Coordinates of C-alpha atoms in Angstrom, one line a residue:
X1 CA 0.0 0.0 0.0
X2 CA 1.9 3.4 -1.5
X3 CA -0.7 6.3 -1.2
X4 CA -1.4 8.3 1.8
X5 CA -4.9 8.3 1.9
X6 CA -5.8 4.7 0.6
X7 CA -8.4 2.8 2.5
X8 CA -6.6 0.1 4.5
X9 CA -10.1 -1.5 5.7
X10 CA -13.5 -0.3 7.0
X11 CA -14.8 -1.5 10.2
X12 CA -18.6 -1.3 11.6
X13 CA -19.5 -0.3 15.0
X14 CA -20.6 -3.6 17.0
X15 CA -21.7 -2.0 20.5
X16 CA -21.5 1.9 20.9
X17 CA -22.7 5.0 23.5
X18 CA -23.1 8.6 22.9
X19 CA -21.7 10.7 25.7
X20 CA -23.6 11.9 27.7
X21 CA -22.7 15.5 26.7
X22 CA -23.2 14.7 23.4
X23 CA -26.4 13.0 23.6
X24 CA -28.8 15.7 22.6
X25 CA -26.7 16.5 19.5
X26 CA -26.1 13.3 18.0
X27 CA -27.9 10.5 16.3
X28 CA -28.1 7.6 18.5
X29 CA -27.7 5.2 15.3
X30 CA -26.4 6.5 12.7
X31 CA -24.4 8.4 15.1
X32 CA -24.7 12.0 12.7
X33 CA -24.4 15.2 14.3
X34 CA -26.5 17.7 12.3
X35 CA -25.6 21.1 13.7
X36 CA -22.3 20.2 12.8
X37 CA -22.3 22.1 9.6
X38 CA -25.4 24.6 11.0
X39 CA -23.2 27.4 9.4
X40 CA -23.5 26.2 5.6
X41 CA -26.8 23.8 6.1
X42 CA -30.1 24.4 7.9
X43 CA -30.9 21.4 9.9
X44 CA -33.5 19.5 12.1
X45 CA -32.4 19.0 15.8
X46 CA -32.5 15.2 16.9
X47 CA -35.8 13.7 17.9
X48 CA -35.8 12.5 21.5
X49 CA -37.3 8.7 22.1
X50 CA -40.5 9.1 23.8
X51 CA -40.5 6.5 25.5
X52 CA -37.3 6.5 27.5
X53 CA -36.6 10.1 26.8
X54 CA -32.8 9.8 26.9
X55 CA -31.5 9.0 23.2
X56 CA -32.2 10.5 20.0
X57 CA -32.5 9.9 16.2
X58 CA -32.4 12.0 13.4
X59 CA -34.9 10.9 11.9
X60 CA -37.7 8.6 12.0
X61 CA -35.7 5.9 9.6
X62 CA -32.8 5.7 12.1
X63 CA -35.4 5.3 14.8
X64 CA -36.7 2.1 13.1
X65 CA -32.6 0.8 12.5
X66 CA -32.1 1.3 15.9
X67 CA -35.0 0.0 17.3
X68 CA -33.3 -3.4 17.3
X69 CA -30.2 -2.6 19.9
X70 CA -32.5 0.2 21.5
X71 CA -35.5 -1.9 22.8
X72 CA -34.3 -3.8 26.2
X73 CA -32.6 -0.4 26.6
X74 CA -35.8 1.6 26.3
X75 CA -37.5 -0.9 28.6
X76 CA -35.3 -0.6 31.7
X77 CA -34.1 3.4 31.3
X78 CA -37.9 3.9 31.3
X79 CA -38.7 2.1 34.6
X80 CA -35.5 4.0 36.2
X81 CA -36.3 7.1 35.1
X82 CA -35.4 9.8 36.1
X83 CA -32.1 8.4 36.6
X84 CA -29.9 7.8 34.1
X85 CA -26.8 5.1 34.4
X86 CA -23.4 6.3 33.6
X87 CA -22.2 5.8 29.6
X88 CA -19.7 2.8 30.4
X89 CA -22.7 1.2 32.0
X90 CA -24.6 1.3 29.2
X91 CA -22.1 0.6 26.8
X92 CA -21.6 -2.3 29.1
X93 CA -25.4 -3.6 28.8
X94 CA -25.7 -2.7 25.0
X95 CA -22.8 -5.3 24.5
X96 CA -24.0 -8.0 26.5
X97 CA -27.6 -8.1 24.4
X98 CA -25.3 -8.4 21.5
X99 CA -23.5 -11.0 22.5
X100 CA -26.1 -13.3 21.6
X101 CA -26.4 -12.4 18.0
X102 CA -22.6 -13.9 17.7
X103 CA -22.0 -11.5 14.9
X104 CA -18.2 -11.5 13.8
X105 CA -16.2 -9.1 11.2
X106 CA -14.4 -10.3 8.3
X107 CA -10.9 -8.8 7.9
X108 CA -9.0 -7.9 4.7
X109 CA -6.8 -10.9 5.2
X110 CA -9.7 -13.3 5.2
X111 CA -9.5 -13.9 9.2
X112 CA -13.3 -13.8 10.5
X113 CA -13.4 -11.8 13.9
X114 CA -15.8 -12.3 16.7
X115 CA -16.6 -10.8 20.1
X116 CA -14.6 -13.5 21.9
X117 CA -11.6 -12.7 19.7
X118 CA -11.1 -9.9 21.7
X119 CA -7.9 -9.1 24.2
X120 CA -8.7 -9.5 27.8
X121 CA -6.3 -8.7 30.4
X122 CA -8.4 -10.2 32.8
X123 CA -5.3 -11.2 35.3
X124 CA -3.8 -7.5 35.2
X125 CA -7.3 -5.8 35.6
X126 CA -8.2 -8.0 38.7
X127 CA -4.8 -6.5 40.4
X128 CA -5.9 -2.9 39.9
X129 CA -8.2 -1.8 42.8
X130 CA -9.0 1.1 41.4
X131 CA -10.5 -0.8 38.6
X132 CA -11.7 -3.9 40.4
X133 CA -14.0 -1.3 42.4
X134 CA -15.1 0.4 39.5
X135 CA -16.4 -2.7 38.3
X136 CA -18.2 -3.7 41.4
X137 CA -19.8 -0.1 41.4
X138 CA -21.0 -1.0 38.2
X139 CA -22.4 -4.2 38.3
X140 CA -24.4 -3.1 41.1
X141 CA -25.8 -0.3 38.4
X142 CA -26.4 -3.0 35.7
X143 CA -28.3 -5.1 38.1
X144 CA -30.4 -2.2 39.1
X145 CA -31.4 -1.7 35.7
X146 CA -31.6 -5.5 34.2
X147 CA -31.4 -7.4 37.2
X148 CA -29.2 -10.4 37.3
X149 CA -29.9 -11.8 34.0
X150 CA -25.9 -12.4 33.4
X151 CA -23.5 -13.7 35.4
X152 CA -21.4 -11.0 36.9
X153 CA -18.3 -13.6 35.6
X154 CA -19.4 -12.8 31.6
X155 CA -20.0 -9.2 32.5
X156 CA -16.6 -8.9 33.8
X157 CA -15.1 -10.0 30.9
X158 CA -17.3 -8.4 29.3
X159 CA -15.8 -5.0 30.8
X160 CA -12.6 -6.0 30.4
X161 CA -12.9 -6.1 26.5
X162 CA -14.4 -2.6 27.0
X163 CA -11.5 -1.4 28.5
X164 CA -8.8 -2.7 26.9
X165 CA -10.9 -2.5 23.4
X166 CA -13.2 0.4 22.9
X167 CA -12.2 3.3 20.7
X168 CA -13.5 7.4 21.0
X169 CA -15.7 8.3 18.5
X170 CA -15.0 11.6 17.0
X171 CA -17.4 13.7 14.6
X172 CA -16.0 15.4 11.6
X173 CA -14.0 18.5 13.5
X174 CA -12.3 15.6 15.5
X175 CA -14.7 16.1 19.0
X176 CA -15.7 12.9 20.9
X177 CA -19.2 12.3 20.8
X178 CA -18.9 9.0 22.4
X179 CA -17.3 5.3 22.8
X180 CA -17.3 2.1 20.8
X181 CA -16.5 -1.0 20.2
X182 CA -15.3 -2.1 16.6
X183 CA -14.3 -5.9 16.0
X184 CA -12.0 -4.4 13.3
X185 CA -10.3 -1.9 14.3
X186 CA -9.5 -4.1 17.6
X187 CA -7.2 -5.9 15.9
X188 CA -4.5 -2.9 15.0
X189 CA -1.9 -2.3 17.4
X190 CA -0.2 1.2 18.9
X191 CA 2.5 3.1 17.8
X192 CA 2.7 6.7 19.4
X193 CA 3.6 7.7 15.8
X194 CA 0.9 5.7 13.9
X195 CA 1.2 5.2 9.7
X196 CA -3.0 5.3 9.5
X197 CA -5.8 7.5 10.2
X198 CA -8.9 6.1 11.7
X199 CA -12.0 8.2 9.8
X200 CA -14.9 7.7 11.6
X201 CA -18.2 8.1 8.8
X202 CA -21.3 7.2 10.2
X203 CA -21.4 3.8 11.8
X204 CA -18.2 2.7 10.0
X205 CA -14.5 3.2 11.3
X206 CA -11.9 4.0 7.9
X207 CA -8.6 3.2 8.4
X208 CA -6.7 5.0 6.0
X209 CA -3.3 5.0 5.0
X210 CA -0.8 8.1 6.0
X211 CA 1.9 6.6 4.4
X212 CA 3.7 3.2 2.3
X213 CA 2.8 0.3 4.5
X214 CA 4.7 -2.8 3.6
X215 CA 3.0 -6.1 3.6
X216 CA 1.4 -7.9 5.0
X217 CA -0.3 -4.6 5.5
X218 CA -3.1 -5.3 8.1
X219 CA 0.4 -6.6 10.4
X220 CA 1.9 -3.3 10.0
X221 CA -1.1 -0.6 10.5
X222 CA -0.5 1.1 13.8
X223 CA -3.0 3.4 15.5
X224 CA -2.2 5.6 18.6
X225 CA -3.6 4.4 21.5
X226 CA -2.8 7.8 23.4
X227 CA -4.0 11.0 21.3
X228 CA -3.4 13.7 23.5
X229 CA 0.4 15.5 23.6
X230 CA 1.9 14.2 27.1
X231 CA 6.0 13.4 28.1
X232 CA 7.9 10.3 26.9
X233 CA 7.5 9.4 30.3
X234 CA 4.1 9.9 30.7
X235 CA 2.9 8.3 27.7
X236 CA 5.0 5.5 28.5
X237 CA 3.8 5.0 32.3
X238 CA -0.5 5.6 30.7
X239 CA -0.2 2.5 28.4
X240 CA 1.3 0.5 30.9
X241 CA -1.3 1.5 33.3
X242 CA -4.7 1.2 30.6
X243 CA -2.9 -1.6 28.2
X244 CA -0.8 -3.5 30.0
X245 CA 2.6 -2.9 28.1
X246 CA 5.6 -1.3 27.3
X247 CA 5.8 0.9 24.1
X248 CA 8.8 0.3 22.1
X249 CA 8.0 2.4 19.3
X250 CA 10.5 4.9 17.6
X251 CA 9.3 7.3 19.7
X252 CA 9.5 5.9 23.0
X253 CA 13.0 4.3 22.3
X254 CA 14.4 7.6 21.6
X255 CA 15.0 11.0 24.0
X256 CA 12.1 12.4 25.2
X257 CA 11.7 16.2 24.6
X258 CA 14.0 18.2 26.9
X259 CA 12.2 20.3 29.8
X260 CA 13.6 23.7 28.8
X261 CA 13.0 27.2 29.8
X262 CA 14.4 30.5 27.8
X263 CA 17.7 31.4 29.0
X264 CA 18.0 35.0 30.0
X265 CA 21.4 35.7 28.5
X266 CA 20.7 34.6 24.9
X267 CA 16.9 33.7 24.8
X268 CA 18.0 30.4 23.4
X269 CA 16.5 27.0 24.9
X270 CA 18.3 26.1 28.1
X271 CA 18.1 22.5 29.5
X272 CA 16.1 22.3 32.9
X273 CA 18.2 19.2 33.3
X274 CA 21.3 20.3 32.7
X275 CA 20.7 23.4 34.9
X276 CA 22.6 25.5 31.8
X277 CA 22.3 26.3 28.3
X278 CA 23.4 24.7 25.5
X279 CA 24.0 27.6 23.4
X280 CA 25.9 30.2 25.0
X281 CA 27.3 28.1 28.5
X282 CA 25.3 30.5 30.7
X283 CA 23.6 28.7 33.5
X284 CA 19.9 28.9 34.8
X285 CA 19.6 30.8 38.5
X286 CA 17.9 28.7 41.4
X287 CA 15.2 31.4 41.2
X288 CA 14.8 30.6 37.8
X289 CA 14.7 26.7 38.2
X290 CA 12.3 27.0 42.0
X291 CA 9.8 29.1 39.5
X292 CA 10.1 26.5 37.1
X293 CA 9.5 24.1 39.6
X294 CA 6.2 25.7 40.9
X295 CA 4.8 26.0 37.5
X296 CA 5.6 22.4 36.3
X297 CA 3.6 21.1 39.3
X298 CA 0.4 23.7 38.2
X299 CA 0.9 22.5 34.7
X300 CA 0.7 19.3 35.1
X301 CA -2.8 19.1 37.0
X302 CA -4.3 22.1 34.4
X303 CA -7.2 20.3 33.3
X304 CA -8.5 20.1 37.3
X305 CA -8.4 23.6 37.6
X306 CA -11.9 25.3 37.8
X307 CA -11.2 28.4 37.0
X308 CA -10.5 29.7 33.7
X309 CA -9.0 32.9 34.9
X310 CA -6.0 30.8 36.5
X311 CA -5.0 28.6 33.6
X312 CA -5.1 31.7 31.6
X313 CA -2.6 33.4 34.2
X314 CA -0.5 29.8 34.2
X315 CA -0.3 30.4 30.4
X316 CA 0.8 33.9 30.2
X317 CA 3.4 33.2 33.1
X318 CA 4.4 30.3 31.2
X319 CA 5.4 32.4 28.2
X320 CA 7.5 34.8 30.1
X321 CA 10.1 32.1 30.9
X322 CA 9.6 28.7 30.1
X323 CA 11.0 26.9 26.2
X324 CA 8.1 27.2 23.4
X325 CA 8.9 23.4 23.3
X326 CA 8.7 22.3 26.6
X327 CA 5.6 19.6 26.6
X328 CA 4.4 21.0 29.7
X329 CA 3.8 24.7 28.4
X330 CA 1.9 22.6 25.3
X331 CA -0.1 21.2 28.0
X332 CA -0.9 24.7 29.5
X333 CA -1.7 26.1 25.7
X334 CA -4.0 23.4 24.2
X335 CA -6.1 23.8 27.6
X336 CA -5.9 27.5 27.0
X337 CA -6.9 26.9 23.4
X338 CA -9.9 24.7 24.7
X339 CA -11.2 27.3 27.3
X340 CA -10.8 30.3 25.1
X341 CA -12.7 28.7 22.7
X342 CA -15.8 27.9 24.7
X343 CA -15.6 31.3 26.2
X344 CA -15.4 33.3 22.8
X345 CA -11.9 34.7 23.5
X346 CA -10.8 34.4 20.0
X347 CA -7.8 36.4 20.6
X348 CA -6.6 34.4 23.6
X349 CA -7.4 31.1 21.5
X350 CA -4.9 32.3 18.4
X351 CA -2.3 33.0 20.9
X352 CA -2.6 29.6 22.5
X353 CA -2.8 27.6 19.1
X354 CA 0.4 29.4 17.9
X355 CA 2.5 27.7 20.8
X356 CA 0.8 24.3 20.1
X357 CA 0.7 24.0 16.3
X358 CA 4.7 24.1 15.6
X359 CA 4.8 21.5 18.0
X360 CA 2.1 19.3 16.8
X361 CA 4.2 19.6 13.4
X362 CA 7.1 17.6 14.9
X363 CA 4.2 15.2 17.4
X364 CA 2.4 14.1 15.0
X365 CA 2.3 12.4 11.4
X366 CA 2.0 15.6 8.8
X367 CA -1.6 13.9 7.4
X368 CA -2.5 13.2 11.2
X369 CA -6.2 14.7 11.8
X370 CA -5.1 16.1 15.1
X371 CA -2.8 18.4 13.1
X372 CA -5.7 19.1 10.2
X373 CA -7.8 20.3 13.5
X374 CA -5.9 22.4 15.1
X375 CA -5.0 24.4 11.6
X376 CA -8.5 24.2 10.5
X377 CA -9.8 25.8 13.8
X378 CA -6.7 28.1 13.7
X379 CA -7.5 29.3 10.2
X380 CA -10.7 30.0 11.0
X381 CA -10.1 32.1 13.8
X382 CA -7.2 34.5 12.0
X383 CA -9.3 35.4 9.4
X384 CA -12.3 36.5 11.9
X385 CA -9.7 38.6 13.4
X386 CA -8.7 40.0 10.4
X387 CA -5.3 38.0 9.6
X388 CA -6.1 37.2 6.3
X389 CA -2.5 36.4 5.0
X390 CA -1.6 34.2 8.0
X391 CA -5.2 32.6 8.0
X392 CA -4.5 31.3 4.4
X393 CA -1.5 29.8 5.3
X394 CA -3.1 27.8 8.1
X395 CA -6.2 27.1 5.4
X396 CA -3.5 25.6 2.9
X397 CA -1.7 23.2 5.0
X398 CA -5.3 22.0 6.7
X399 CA -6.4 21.6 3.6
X400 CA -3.8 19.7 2.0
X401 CA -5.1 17.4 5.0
X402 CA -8.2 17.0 4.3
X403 CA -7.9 16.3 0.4
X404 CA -5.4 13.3 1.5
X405 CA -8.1 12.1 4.5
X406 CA -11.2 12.4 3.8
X407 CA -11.5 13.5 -0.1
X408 CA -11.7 16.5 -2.2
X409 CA -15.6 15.7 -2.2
X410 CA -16.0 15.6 1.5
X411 CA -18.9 18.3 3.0
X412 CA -15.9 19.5 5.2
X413 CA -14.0 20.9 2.1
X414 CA -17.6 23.1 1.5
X415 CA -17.4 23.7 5.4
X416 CA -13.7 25.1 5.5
X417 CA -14.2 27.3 2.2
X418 CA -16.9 29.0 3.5
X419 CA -15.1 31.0 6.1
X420 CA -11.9 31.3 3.7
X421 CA -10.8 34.6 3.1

């Protein structure tokens, strides 16, 4: 396989949730979200079910379609109501109905692919407390809502294939709308710099190729099991802890990015490690490294701050000191980026996506959709503020994306030139 962009294999979505945030906003079947593109085509809102009034459908047609996986789930949310039980729970319960249907994928090397095919861990997840009581807490949810009608042995497993199995499912503009399980896409193993792109359409998972995959292809495809932008270290220590081994991929066998901040004498990058900089000899003051210090240990817990105001303030005191590079300031900007943008601070959000989007070049894969997301959005944003020239070069790089990803006939192409300047 020698084309970035070729399909590899499509996959279809055996058991599947919308999040709970996303709920009202997306298609419970054929898992569409139709104010996606509200700014180029009038829609319909999703209809709620009225019987359990907690999914929705797009339209009566889906309704039918889903009707199928949907019934024993209407039946119980509709005696419990108003409560509703947490997403993994009812991923879990959607599953085991399923199971009984036996249903199994075929894969592009011939290889039928069932439920049971599935990786495990059983052993490993049984030594976690933290998730051996998560799973108690939820079997005593399941058996408020379905009773006992499994043994809690098969729904164990049964969470244990969620875990170790189950994929996010992102809309077009790369936002979760919720978790699933594909028998497919199961079968691909991690690299943190993965050669395919996972296209989610509908009810079907593409994989498509980012670059020449030698045979026997389906052997070689490697997704990333860890999207977000975290240390060596980090990434390293997450997989061990979720998947249950160690990454040996280029990435992880190589130096991790070096915790710099900007050195005073020359404004070059000067190794926290090293306590000195590499460029002109000078070396960093204690005051320098004790602020550093402080900051790290506020960067690295961001996302549990409440208060927009003081990530916004660990941003802009990241900025006066600390490397453009260093993985923590990245941290800091993308949830800057993320809070700016739910705020309206468009200015704010520009300033944080120009710290995260050179290093997303060297993170990730140049056809990787994280990178067309960030540019896209970026793009977008510029030329609202007026930055036509710099917006068009964001547009021409996201774009060049896009043609390789999803097609030059996609709705997002008609999406992204309808805010080009």
């Amino acid at each position: 396989m020698d084309q970035p962009g070729e399909l590899v294999f499509s996959s279809k979505v055996y058991a599947h949730v919308v999040s709970s945030e996303a709920r009202a906003d997306v298609c419970d079947y054929c898992l569409s979200k139709p104010c996606l593109y509200e700014e180029i085509i009038p829609f319909n809102p999703p209809l709620r079910c009225s019987r359990c009034q907690v999914v929705y459908y797009c339209g009566t047609d889906c309704q039918k379609l889903g009707w199928k996986d949907h019934r024993m789930e209407c039946k119980y949310l509709k005696r419990i109501s108003p409560k509703i039980p947490p997403d993994t729970v009812r991923l879990l319960i959607r599953t085991l109905f399923k199971l009984k249907d036996e249903e199994t994928e075929q894969l592009p090397d011939g290889r039928k692919r069932s439920f049971d095919d599935l990786m495990t861990h059983e052993t490993e997840i049984l030594r976690s407390d933290k998730r051996r009581t998560a799973f108690q807490s939820f079997l005593k949810v399941i058996e408020m809502c379905i009773g006992e009608q499994f043994e809690s042995k098969l729904v164990f497993q049964v969470f244990c294939r969620i875990l170790i199995n189950s994929v996010e499912i992102n809309d077009d503009f790369q936002d979760s709308i919720g978790t699933g399980l594909y028998l497919g896409l199961s079968v691909l193993n991690h690299s943190c710099r993965p050669n395919v792109n996972v296209v989610f359409k509908n009810r079907v998972a593409e994989v498509r190729s980012m670059e020449s995959i030698p045979a026997p292809v389906l052997e070689n495809c490697r997704i990333s099991y860890v999207n977000t932008v975290v240390s060596e270290a980090d990434r390293r220590a997450l997989l061990t802890e979720q998947y249950y081994f160690t990454c040996t991929c280029q990435m992880c066998v190589g130096s991790d990015a070096e915790e710099n901040v900007i050195c005073d004498s020359c404004k070059a990058s000067a190794s926290v490690a090293n306590k000195s900089c590499g460029q002109c000899g000078s070396g960093i003051p204690d005051s320098v490294l004790d602020q550093y210090t402080k900051w790290k240990e506020q960067s690295n817990r961001v996302n549990e701050i409440q208060e927009d105001s003081r990530v916004y303030k660990l941003f802009c005191d990241g900025l006066k000191f600390v490397a453009r590079n260093n993985i923590f300031l990245i941290k800091v900007s993308e949830e800057t980026a993320a809070r700016a943008l739910t705020s309206g601070d468009i200015t704010l959000y520009v300033k944080a996506l120009e710290i995260v989007i050179p290093f997303h070049r060297s993170y990730f894969h140049r056809l990787s959709l994280a990178r067309w997301g960030s540019l896209a959005s970026l793009s977008k944003s510029l030329f609202n503020l007026g930055n036509v020239d710099e917006g068009r070069k964001a547009f021409n790089e996201a774009k060049s994306i896009l043609s390789v990803t999803y097609g030059d006939e996609h709705i997002l192409n008609a999406y992204m030139n309808s805010f080009c300047m």
